[in-house]
mmCIF file of C-alpha atoms in Angstrom:
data_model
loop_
_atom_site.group_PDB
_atom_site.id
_atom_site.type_symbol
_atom_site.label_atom_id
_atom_site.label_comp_id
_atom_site.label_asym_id
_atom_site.label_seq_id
_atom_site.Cartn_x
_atom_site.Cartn_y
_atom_site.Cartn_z
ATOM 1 C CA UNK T 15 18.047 12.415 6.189
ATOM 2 C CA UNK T 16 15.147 13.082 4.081
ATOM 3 C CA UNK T 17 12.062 10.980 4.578
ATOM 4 C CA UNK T 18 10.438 9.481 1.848
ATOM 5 C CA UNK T 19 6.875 10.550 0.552
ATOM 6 C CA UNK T 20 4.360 7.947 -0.231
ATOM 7 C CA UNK T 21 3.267 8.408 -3.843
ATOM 8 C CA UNK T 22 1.417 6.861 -6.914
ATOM 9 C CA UNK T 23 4.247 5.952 -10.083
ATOM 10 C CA UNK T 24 2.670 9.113 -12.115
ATOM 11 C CA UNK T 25 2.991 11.452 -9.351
ATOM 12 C CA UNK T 26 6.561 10.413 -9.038
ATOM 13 C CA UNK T 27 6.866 11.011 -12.714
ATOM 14 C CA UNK T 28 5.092 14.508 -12.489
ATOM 15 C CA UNK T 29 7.633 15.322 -9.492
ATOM 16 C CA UNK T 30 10.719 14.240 -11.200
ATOM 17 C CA UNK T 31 9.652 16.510 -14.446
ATOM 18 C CA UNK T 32 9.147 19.312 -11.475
ATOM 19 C CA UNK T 33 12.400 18.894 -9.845
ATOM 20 C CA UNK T 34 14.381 19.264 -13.293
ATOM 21 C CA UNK T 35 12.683 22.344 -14.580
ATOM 22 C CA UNK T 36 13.375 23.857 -11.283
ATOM 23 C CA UNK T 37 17.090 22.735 -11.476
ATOM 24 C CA UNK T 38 17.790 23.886 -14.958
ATOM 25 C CA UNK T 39 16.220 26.652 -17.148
ATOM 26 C CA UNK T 40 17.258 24.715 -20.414
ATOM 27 C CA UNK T 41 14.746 21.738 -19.886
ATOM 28 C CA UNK T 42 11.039 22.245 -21.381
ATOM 29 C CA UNK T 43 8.272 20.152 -21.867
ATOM 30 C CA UNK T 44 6.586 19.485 -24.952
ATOM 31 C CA UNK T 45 3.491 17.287 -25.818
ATOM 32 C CA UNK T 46 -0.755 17.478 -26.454
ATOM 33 C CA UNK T 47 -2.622 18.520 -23.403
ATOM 34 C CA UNK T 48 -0.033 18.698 -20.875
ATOM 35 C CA UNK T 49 -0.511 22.074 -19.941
ATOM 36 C CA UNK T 50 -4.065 23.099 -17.917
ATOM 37 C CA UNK T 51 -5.471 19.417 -18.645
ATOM 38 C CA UNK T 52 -1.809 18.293 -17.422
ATOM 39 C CA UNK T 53 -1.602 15.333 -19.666
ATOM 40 C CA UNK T 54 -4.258 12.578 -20.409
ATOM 41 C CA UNK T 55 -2.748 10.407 -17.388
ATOM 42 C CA UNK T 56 -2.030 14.156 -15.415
ATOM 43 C CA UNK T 57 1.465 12.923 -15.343
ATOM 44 C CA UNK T 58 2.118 16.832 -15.868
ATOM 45 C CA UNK T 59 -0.759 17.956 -13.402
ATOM 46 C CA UNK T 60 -0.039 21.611 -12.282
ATOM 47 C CA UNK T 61 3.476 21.891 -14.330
ATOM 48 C CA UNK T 62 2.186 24.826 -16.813
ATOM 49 C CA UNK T 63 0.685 26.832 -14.533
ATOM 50 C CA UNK T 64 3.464 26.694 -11.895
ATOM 51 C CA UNK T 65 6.631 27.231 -14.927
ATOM 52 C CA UNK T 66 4.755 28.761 -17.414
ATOM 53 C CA UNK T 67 3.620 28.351 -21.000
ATOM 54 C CA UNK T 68 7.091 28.912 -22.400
ATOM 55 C CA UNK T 69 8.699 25.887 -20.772
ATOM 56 C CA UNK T 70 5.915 23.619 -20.403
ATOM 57 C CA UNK T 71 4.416 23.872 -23.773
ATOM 58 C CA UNK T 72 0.928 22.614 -25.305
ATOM 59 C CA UNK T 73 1.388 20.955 -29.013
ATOM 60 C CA UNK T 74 -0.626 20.321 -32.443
ATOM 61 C CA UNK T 75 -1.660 16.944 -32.389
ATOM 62 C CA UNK T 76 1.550 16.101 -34.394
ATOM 63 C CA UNK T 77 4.002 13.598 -33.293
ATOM 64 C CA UNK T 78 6.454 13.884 -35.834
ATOM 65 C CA UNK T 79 6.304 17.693 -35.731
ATOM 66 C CA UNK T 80 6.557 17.647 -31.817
ATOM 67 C CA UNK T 81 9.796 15.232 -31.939
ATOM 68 C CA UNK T 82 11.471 17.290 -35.014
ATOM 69 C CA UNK T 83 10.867 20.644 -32.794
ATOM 70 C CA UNK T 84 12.498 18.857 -29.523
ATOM 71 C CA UNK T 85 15.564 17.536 -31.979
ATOM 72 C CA UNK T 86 15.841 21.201 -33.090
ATOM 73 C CA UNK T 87 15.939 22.498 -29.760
ATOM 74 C CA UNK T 88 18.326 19.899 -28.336
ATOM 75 C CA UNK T 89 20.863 20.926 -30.863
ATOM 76 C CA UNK T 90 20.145 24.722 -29.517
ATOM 77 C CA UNK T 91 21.285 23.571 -25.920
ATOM 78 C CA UNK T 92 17.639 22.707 -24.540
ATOM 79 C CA UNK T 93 17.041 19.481 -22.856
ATOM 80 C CA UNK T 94 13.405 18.792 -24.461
ATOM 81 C CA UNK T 95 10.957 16.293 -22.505
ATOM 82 C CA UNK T 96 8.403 15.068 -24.860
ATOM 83 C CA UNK T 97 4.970 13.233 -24.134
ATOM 84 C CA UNK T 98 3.584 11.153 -26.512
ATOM 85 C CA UNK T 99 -0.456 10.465 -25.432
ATOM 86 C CA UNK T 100 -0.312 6.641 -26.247
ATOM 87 C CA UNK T 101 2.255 3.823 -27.389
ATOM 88 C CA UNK T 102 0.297 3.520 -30.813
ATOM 89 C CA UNK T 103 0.058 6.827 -31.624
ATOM 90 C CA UNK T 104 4.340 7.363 -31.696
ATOM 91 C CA UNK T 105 4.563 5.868 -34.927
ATOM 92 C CA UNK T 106 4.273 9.210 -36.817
ATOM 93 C CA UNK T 107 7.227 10.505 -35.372
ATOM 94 C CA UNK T 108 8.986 7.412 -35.886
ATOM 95 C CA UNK T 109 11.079 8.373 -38.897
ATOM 96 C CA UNK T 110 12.359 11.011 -36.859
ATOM 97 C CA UNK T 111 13.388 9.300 -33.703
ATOM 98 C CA UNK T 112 15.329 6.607 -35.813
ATOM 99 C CA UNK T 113 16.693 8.595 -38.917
ATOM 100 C CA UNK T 114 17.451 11.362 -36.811
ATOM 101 C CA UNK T 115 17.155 11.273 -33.274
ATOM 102 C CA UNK T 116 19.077 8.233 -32.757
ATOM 103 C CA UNK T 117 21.716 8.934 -35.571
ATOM 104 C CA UNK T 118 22.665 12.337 -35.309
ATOM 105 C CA UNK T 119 25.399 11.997 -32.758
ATOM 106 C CA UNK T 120 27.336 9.489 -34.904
ATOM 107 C CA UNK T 121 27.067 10.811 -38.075
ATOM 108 C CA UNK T 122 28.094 14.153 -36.481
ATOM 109 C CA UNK T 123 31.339 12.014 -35.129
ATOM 110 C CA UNK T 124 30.198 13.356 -31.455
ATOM 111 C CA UNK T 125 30.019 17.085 -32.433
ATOM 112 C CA UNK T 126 26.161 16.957 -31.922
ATOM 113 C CA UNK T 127 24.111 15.476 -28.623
ATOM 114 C CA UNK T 128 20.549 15.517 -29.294
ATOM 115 C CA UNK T 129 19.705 14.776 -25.282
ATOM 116 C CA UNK T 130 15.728 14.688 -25.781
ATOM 117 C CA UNK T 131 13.608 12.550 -23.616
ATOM 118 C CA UNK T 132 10.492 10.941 -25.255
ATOM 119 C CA UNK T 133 7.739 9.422 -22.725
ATOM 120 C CA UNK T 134 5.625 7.099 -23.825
ATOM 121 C CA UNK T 135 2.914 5.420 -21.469
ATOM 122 C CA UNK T 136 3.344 1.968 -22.810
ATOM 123 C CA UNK T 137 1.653 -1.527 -22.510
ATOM 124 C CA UNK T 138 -1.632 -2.447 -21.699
ATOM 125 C CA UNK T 139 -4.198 -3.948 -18.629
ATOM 126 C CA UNK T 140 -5.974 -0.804 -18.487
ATOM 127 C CA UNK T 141 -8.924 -1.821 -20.903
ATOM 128 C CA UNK T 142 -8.448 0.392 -23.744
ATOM 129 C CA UNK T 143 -8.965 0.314 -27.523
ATOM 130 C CA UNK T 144 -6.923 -0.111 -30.453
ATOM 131 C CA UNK T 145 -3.584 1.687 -30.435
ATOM 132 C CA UNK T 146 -3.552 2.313 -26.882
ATOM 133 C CA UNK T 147 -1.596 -0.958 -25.420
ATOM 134 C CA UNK T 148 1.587 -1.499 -27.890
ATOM 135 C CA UNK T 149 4.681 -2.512 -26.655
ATOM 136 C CA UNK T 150 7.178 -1.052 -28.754
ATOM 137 C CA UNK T 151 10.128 -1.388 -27.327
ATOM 138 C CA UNK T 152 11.943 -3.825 -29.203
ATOM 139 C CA UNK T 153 11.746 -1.719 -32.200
ATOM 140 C CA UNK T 154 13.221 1.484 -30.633
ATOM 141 C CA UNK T 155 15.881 -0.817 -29.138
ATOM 142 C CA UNK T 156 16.825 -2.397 -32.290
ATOM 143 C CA UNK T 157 17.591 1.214 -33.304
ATOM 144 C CA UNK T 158 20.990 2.112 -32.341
ATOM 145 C CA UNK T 159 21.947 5.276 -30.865
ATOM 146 C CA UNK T 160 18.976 5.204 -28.272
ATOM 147 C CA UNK T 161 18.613 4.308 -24.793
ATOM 148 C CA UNK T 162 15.458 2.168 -23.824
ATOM 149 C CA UNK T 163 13.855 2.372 -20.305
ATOM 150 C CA UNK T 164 11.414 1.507 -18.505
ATOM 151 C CA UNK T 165 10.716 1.782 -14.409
ATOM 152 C CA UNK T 166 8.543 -0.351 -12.471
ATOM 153 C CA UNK T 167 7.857 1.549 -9.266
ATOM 154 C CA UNK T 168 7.450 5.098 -8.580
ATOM 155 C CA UNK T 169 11.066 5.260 -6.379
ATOM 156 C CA UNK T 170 12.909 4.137 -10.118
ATOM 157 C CA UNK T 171 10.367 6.433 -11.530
ATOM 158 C CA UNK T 172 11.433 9.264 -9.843
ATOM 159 C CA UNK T 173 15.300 8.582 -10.292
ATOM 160 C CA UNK T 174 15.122 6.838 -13.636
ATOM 161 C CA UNK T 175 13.213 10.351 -15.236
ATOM 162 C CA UNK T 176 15.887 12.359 -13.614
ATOM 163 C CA UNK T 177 18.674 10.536 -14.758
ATOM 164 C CA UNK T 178 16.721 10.684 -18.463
ATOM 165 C CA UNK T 179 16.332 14.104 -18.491
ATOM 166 C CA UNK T 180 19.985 14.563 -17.577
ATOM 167 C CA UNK T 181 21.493 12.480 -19.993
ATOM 168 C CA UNK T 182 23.366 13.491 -22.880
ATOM 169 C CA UNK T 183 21.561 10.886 -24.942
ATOM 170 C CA UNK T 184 18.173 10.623 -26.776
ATOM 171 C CA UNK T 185 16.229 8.429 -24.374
ATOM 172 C CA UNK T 186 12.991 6.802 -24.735
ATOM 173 C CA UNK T 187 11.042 6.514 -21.766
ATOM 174 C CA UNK T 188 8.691 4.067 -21.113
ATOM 175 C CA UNK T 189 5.995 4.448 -18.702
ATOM 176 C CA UNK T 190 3.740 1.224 -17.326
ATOM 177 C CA UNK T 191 0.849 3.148 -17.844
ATOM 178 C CA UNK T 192 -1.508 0.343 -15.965
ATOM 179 C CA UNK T 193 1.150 0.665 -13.124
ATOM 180 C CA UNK T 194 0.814 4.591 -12.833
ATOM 181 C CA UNK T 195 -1.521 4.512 -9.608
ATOM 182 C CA UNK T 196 0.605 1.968 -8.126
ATOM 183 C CA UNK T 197 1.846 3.191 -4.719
ATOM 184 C CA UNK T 198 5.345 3.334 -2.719
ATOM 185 C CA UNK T 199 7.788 5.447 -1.459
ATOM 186 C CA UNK T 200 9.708 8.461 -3.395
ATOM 187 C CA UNK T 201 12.654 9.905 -1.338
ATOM 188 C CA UNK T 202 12.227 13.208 -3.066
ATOM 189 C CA UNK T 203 15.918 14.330 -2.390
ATOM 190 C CA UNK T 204 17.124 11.444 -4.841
ATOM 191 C CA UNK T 205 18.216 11.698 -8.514
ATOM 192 C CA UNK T 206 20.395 14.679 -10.053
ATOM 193 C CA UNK T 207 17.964 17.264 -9.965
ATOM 194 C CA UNK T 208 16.686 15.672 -6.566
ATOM 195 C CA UNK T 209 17.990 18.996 -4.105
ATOM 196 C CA UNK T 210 16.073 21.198 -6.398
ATOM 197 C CA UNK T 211 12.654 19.683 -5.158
ATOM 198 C CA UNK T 212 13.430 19.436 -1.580
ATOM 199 C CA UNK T 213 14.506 21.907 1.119
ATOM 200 C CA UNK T 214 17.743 20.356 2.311
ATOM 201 C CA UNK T 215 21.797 19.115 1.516
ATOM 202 C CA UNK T 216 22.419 18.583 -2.281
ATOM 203 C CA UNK T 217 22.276 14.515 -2.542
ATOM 204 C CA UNK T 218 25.672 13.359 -4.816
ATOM 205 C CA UNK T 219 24.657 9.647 -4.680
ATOM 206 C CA UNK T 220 24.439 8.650 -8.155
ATOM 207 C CA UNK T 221 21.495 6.204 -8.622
ATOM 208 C CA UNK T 222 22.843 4.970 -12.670
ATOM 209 C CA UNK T 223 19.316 3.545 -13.153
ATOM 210 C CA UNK T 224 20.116 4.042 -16.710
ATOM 211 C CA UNK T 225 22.769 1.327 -16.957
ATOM 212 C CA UNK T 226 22.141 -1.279 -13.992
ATOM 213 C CA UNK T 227 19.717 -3.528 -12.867
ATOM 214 C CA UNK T 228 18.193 -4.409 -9.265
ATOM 215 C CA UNK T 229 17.350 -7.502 -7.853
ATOM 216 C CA UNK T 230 13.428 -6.961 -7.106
ATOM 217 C CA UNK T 231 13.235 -10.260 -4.674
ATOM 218 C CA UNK T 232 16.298 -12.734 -4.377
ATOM 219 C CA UNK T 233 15.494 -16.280 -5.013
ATOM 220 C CA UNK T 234 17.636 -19.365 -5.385
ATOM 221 C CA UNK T 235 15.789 -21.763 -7.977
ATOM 222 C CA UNK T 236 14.578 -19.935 -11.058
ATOM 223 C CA UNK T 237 15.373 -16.184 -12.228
ATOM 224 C CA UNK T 238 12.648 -14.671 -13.764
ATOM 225 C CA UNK T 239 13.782 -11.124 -15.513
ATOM 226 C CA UNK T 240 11.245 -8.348 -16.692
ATOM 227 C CA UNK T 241 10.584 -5.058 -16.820
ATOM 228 C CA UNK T 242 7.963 -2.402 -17.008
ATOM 229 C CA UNK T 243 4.934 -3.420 -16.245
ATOM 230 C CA UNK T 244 5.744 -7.233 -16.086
ATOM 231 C CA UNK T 245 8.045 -6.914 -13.320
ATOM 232 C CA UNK T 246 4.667 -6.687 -10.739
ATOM 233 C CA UNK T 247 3.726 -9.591 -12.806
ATOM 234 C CA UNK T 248 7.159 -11.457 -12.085
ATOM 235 C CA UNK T 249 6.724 -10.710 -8.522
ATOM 236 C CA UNK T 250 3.118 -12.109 -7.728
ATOM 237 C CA UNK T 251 4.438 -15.120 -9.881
ATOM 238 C CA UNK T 252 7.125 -15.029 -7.334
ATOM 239 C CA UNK T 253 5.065 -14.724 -4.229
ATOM 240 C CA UNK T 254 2.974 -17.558 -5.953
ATOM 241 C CA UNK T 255 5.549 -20.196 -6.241
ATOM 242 C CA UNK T 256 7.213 -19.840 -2.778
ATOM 243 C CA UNK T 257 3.881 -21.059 -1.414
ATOM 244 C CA UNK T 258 4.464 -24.235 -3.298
ATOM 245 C CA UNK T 259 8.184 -24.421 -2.378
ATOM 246 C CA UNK T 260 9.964 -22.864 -5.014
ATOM 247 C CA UNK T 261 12.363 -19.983 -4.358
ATOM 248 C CA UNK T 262 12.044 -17.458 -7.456
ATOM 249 C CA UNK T 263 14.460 -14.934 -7.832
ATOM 250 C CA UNK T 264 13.227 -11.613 -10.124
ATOM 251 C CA UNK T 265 15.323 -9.220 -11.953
ATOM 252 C CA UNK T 266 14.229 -5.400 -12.624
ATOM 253 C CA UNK T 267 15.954 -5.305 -15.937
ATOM 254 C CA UNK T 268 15.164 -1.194 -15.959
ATOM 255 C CA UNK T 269 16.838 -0.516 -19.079
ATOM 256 C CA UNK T 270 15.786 -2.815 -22.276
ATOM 257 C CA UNK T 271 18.837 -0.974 -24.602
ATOM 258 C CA UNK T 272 21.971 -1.544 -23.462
ATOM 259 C CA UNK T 273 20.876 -4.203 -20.846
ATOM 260 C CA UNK T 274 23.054 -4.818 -17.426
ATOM 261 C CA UNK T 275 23.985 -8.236 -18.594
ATOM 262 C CA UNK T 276 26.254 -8.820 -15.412
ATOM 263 C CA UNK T 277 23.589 -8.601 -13.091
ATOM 264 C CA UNK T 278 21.542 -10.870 -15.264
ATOM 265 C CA UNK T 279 24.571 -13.483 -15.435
ATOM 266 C CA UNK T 280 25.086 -13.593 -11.626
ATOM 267 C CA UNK T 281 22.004 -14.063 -11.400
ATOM 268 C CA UNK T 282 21.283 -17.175 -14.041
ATOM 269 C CA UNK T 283 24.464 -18.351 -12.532
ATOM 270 C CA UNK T 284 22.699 -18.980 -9.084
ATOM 271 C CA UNK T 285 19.632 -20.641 -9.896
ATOM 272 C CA UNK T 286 20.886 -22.308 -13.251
ATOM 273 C CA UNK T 287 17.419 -21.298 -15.075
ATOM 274 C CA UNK T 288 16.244 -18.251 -16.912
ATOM 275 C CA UNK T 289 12.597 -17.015 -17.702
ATOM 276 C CA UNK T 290 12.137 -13.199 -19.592
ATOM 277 C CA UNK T 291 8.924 -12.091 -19.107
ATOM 278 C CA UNK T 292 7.013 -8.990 -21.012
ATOM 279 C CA UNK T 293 3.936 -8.025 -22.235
ATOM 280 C CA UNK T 294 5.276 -7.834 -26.096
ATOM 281 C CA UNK T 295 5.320 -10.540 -28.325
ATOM 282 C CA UNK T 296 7.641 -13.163 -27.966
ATOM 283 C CA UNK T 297 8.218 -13.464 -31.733
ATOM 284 C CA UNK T 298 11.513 -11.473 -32.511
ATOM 285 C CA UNK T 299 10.841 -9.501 -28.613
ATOM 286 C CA UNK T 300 13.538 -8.676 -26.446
ATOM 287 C CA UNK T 301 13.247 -11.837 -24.951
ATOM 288 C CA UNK T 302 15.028 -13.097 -27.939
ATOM 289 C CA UNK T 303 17.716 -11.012 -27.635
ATOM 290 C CA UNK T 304 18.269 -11.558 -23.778
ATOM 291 C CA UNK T 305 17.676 -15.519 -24.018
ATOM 292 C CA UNK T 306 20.418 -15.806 -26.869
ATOM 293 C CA UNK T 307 23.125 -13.337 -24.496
ATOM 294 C CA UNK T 308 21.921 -15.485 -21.754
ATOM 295 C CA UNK T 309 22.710 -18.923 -23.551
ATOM 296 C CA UNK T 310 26.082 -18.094 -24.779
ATOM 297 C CA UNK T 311 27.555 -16.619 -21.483
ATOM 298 C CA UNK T 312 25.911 -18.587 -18.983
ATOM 299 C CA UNK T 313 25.398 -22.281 -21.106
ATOM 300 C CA UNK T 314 27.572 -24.112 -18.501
ATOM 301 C CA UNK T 315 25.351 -22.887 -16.108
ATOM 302 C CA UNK T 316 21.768 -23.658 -17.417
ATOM 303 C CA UNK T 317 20.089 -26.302 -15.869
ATOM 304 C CA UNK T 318 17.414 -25.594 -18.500
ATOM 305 C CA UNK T 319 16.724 -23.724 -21.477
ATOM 306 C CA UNK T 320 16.167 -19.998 -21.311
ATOM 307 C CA UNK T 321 12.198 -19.669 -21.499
ATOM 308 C CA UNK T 322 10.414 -17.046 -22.790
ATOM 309 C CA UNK T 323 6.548 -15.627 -21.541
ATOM 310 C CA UNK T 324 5.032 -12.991 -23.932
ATOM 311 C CA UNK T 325 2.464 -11.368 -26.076
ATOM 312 C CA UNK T 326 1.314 -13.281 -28.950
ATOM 313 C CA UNK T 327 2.743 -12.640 -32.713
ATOM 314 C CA UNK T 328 -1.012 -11.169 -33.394
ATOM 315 C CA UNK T 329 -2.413 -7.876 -33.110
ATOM 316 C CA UNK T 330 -2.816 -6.432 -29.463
ATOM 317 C CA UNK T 331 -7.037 -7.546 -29.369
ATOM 318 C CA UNK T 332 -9.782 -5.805 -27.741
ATOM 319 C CA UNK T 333 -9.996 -4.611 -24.656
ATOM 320 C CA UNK T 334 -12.109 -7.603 -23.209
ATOM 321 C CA UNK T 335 -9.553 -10.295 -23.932
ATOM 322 C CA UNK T 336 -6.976 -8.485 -23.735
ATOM 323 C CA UNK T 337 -6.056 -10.591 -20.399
ATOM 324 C CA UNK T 338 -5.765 -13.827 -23.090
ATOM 325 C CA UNK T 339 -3.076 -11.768 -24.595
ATOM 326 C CA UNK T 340 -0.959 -10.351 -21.902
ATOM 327 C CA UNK T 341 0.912 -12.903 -19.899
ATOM 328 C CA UNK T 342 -0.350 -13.546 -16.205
ATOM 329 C CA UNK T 343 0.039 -15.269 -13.211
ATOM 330 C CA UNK T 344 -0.890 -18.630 -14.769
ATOM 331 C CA UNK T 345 1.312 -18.754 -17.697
ATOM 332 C CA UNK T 346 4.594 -17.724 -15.795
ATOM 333 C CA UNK T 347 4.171 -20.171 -13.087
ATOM 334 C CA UNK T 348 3.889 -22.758 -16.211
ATOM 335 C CA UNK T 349 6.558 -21.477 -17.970
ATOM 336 C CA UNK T 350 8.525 -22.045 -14.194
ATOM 337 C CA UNK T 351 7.063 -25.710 -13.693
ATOM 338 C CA UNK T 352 8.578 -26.337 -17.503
ATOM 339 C CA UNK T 353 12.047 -24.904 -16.574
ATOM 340 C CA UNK T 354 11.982 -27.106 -13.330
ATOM 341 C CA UNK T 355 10.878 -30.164 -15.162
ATOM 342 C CA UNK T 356 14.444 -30.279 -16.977
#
């Protein structure tokens, strides 16, 4: 058995791009400065120089070009990997990913699979200025035809890119980009393209990060569900309340589009309460969608309304409020006090 390697989230992500381009000469890499500078966040640190200029390739500063050249090579038989530098800057290639990306395999009745992977660091807590801390999620996942994702440690990291980069489906990838020097352990033998990275036995254990949820700490009071970034949020919250007696359970949601309802239910059906947590705003967010599933499959067992803890329906604001915006420790253990007050 292989033992796992300690490692930051964005060296898990560099590792899981490096395992697939060794495993199969049809996936390439496409985005602005992710060859010798090996991306802005060196999520691709040492990928260019190791697989060369053809496969890991530096781009115009052009989003919509970059996605339109990855759809074009998709349909070719390439399994294109794009970076996009920040969440605010992917709205130039936005007409592409949801007039064409996401719509080709329908309208082609399944004759076409367009599997491109887009990464987008996502979110914010990192300090930066405007455009670099959206959470766009919602609006990709109101788009049909595309998978949403996003991991929360570098272990789903490492699988969950894999599993991306493998799919026949467009995927957009969201990466917790004020999580990426978060630390834990990568069992580099995991994932699809996992025996290509490591000296050793093929691993066949499929992960399907893609379509289920985990249980990030079981709990028996209140479920709090998140992902991304807001799952380390969840947690502390978490961590928090059991000091005071309260036994919080958190869900890893993974995947924002399709969503792993049945873990969610069995969940909500233990602790009879329901809080969705993420950093976007809470005004037409996911949280919306997930609170509405929640309420009409699990009403006979709420013991409260499904809360919701969120951005604000404003403009993400500058960098030194930004911790106003996003929602912390204080504002989830409220949001739990409300839910137990029912």
């Amino acid at each position: 058995m292989n033992q796992p390697s300690q490692m930051v989230l964005a060296k898990a992500l560099g590792q899981a791009m490096r395992a697939a381009l060794a495993a199969d000469e049809k996936v390439v890499l496409m985005g602005e400065d992710i060859g010798p500078l090996g991306g802005v966040f060196r999520v691709t640190d040492g990928l260019q120089a190791e697989f060369g200029t053809d496969r890991v390739v530096d781009t115009p500063l052009a989003e919509s070009g970059i996605v339109g050249t990855a759809i074009g090579l998709a349909l070719r038989g390439y399994r294109p990997v794009v970076e996009i530098q920040f969440d605010g800057f992917v709205f130039p290639a936005f007409d592409q990913i949801t007039t064409q990306l996401a719509k080709l395999h329908s309208r082609s009745r399944g004759r076409l699979r367009v599997p491109v992977v887009i990464r987008i660091p996502f979110g914010g807590g990192i300090g930066a200025v405007e455009h670099h801390s959206e959470s766009p999620e919602a609006l990709f996942a109101h788009t049909a035809g595309l998978r949403v994702v996003s991991p929360a440690n570098p272990a789903d990291a490492y699988v969950m890119l894999q599993e991306a980069i493998s799919s026949d489906d467009p995927v957009i990838f969201l990466e917790p980009k004020g999580q990426y020097w978060t630390k834990g352990d990568v069992d580099l033998a995991a994932g699809p393209y996992g025996s290509a990275a490591v000296a050793g036995p093929a691993v066949t254990q499929r992960f399907d990060t893609l379509n289920k949820a985990r249980i990030a700490r079981e709990g028996d009071d209140v479920t709090l569900i998140a992902y991304g970034p807001s799952v380390a949020t969840a947690l502390k919250a978490a961590a928090a309340a059991e000091t005071e007696g309260t036994s919080i359970e958190v869900v890893d949601l993974r995947a924002i589009s399709p969503f792993d309802m049945a873990t969610v239910n069995s969940s909500v059906a233990k602790t009879g309460r329901a809080i969705v947590v993420h950093e976007a705003p809470v005004f037409f967010g996911a949280g919306g969608e997930l609170a509405a599933r929640i309420t009409e499959e699990c009403f006979y067992e709420l013991e409260a309304p499904v809360l919701r803890v969120g951005g604000f329906h404003a403009p993400y604001p500058p960098a030194k409020i930004e911790h106003e915006y996003l929602p912390g420790l204080d504002r989830v253990l409220d949001a739990v006090d409300r839910s137990l007050s029912f």
